[in-house]
Short mmCIF file of C-alpha atoms and ligand atoms in Angstrom, two decimals:
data_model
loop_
_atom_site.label_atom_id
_atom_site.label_comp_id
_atom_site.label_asym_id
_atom_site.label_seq_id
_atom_site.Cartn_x
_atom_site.Cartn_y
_atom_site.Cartn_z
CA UNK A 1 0.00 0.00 0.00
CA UNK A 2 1.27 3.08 -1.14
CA UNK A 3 2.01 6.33 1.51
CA UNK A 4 1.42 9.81 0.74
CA UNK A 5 2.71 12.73 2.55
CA UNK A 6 1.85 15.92 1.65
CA UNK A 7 5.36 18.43 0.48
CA UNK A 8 3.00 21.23 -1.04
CA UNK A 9 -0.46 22.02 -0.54
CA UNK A 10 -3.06 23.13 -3.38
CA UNK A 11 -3.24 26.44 -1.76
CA UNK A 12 0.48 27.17 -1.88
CA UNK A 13 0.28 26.07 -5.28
CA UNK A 14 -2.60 28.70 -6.12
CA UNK A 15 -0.72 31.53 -4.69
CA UNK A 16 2.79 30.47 -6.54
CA UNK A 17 0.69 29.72 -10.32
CA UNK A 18 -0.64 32.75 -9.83
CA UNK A 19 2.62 34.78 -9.33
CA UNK A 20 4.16 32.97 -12.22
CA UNK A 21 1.62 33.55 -14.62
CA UNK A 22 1.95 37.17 -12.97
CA UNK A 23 5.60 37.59 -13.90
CA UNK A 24 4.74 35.86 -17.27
CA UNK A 25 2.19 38.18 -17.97
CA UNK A 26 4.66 41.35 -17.06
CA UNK A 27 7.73 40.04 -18.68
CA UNK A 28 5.83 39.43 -22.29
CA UNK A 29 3.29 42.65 -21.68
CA UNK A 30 1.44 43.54 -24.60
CA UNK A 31 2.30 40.21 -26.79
CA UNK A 32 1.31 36.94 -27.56
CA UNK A 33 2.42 33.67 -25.91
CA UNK A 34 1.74 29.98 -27.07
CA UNK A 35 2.39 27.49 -23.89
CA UNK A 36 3.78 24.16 -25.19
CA UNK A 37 3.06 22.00 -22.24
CA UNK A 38 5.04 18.23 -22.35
CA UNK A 39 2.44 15.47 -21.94
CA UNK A 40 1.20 14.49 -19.63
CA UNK A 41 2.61 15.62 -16.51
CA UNK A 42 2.31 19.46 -17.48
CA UNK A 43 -1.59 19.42 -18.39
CA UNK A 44 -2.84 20.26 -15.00
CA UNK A 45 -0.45 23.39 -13.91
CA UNK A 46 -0.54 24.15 -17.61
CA UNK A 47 -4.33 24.87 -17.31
CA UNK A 48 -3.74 26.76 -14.00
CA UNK A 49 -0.73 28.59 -15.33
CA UNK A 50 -2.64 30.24 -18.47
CA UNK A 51 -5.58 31.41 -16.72
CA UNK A 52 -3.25 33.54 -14.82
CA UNK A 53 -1.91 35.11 -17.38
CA UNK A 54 -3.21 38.02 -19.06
CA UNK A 55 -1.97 37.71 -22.59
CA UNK A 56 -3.17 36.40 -25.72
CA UNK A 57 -2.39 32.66 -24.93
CA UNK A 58 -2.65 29.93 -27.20
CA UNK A 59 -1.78 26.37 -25.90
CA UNK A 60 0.63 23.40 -28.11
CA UNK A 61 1.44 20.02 -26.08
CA UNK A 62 4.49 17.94 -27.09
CA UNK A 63 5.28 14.33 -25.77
CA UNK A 64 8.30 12.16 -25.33
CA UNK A 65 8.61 8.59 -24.52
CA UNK A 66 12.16 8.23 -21.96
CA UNK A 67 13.30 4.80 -21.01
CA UNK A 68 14.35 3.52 -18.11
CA UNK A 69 12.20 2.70 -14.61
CA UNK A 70 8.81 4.00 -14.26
CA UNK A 71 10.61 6.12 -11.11
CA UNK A 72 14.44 6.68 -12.85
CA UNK A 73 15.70 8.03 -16.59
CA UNK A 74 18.06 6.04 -18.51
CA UNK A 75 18.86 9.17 -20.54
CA UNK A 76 17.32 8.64 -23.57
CA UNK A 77 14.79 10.93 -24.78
CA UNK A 78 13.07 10.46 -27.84
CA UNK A 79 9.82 12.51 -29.52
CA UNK A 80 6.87 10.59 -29.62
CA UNK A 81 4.68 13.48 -30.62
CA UNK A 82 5.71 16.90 -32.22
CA UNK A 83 3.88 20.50 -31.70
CA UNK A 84 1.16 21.30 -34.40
CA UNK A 85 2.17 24.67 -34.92
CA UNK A 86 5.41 26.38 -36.35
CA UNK A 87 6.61 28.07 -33.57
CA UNK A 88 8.98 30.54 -35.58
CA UNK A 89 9.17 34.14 -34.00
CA UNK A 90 6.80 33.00 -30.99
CA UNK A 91 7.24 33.80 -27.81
CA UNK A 92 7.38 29.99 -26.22
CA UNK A 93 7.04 29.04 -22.79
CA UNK A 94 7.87 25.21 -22.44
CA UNK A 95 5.26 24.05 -19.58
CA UNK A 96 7.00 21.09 -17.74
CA UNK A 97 5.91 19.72 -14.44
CA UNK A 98 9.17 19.01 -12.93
CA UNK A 99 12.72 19.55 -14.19
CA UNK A 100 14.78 16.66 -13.03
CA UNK A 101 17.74 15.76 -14.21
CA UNK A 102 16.92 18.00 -17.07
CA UNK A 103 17.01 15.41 -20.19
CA UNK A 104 14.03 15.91 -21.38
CA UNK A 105 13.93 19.91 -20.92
CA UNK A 106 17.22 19.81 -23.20
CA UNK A 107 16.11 17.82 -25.44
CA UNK A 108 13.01 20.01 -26.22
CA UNK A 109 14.60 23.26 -25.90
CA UNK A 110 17.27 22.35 -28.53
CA UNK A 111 14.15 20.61 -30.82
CA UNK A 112 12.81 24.12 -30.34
CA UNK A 113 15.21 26.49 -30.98
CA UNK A 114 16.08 24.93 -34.50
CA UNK A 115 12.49 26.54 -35.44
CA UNK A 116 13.97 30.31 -34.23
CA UNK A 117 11.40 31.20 -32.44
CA UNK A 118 11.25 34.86 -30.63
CA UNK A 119 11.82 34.01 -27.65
CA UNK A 120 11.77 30.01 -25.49
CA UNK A 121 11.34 30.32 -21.96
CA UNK A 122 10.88 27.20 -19.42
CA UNK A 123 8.61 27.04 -16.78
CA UNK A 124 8.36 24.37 -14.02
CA UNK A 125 6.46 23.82 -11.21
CA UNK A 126 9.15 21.76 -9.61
CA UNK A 127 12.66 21.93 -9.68
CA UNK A 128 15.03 19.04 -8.22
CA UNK A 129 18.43 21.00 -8.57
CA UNK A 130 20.69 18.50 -7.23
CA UNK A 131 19.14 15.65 -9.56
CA UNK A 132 20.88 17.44 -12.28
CA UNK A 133 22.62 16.18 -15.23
CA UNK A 134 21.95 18.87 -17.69
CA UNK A 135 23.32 22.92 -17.32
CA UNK A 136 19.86 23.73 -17.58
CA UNK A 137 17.76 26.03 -15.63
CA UNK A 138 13.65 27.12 -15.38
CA UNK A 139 13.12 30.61 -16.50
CA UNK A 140 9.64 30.25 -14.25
CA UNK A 141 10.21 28.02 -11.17
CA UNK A 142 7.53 27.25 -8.88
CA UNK A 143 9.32 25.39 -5.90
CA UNK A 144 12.81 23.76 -5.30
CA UNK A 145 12.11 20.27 -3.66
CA UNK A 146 14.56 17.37 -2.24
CA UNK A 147 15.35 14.69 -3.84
CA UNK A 148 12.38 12.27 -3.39
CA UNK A 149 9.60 11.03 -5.87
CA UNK A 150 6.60 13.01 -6.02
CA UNK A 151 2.82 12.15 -7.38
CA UNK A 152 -0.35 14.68 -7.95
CA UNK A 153 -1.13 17.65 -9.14
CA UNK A 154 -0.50 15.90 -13.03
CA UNK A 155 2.79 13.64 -11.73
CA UNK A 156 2.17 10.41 -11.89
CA UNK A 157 3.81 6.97 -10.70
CA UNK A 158 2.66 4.36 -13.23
CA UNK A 159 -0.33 7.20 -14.37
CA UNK A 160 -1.84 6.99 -10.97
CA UNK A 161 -1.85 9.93 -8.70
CA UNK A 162 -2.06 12.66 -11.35
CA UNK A 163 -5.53 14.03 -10.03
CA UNK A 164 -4.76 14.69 -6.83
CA UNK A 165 -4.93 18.61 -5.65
CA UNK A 166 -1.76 18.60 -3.00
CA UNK A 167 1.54 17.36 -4.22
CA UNK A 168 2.85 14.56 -2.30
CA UNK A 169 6.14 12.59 -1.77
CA UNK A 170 5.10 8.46 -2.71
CA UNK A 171 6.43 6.65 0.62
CA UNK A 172 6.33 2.74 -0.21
CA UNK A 173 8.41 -0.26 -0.35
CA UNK A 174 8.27 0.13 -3.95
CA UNK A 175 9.89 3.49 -3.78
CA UNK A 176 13.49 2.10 -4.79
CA UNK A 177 15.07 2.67 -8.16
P1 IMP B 201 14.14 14.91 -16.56
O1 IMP B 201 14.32 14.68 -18.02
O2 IMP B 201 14.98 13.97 -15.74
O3 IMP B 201 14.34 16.33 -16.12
O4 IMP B 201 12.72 14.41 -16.19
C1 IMP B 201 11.57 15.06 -16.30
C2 IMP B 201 10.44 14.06 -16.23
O5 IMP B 201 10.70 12.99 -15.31
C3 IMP B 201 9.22 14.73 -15.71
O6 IMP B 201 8.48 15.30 -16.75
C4 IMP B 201 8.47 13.60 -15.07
O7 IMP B 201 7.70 12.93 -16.03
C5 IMP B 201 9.54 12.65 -14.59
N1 IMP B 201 9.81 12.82 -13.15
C6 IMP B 201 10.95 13.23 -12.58
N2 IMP B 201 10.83 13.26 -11.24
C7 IMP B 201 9.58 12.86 -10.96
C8 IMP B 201 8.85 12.70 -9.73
O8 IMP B 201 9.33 12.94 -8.61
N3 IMP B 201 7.56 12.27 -9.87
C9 IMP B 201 6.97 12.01 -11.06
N4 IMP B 201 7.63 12.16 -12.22
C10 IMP B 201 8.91 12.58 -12.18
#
């Protein structure tokens, strides 16, 4: 039977996707933005994120397939499905739920920025700094956390957990790489 503990609750995740899309909203005033969230972990602060931003927002969603554990990354990152839209000379925010080692964020901001577009930006609503393998860093952070796995709030451990409202660190026996 699997443990949750609550790290961070739905209200301090309100307040923090609300001064994000704040920020967002001041940093790109006056022009359009088109969110590309990554499937499917980013769908449910992606939703949150663009209602709190007061721009012209349209919305893309990207997916990759990575290989390894259903808790660890081998590495490999591969596209499994592309935007629909050019994104030349948009202003981009990549949506990701959490920025781990950072793989997957390289591999779509290079994939990206072969298309030139205006601007790329990253936001994430976690960040696991010292999981890093990658020089890469969020342009939009929402919280730092420790290193230990985390469900809800669109995370998932084998694509259960995603619905719920708090996030929470997955305490089991299972929770070994
Ligand atoms: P990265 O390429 O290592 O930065 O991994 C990013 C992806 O790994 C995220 O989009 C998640 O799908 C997954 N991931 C990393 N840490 C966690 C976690 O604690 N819980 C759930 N998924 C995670």
């Amino acid at each position: 039977m699997d443990k949750l503990r609550v790290l961070i609750t739905r209200r301090q995740i309100a307040a923090k996707v609300a001064e994000l899309g704040a920020r967002i909203s001041a940093d790109f005033a006056g022009e359009p933005v088109l969110l590309i969230g990554v499937l499917k972990g980013a769908t449910i602060f992606l939703a949150d994120l663009a209602r709190q931003i007061e721009l012209d927002v349209s919305f893309d969603f990207i997916a990759v397939s990575s290989y390894g554990s259903a808790k660890r990354q081998s590495g490999e990152v591969r596209l499994v499905k592309d935007v629909d839209h050019s994104v030349e000379g948009k202003n981009i925010i990549l949506v990701e739920d959490i920025l781990d080692t950072g793989l997957t964020l390289t591999y779509l901001t290079n994939l990206l920025q072969a298309h030139r577009p205006k601007a790329l930006k990253i936001a994430a609503l976690l960040d696991k700094v010292s999981r890093r393998m990658e020089p890469i860093r969020g342009d939009y952070v929402g919280f730092q956390i420790p290193d230990e796995f985390v469900v809800g709030y669109g995370l998932d451990f084998a694509e259960h957990y995603r619905n719920l409202r708090d996030i929470c660190v997955l305490e089991s026996d299972s929770n070994t790489a």
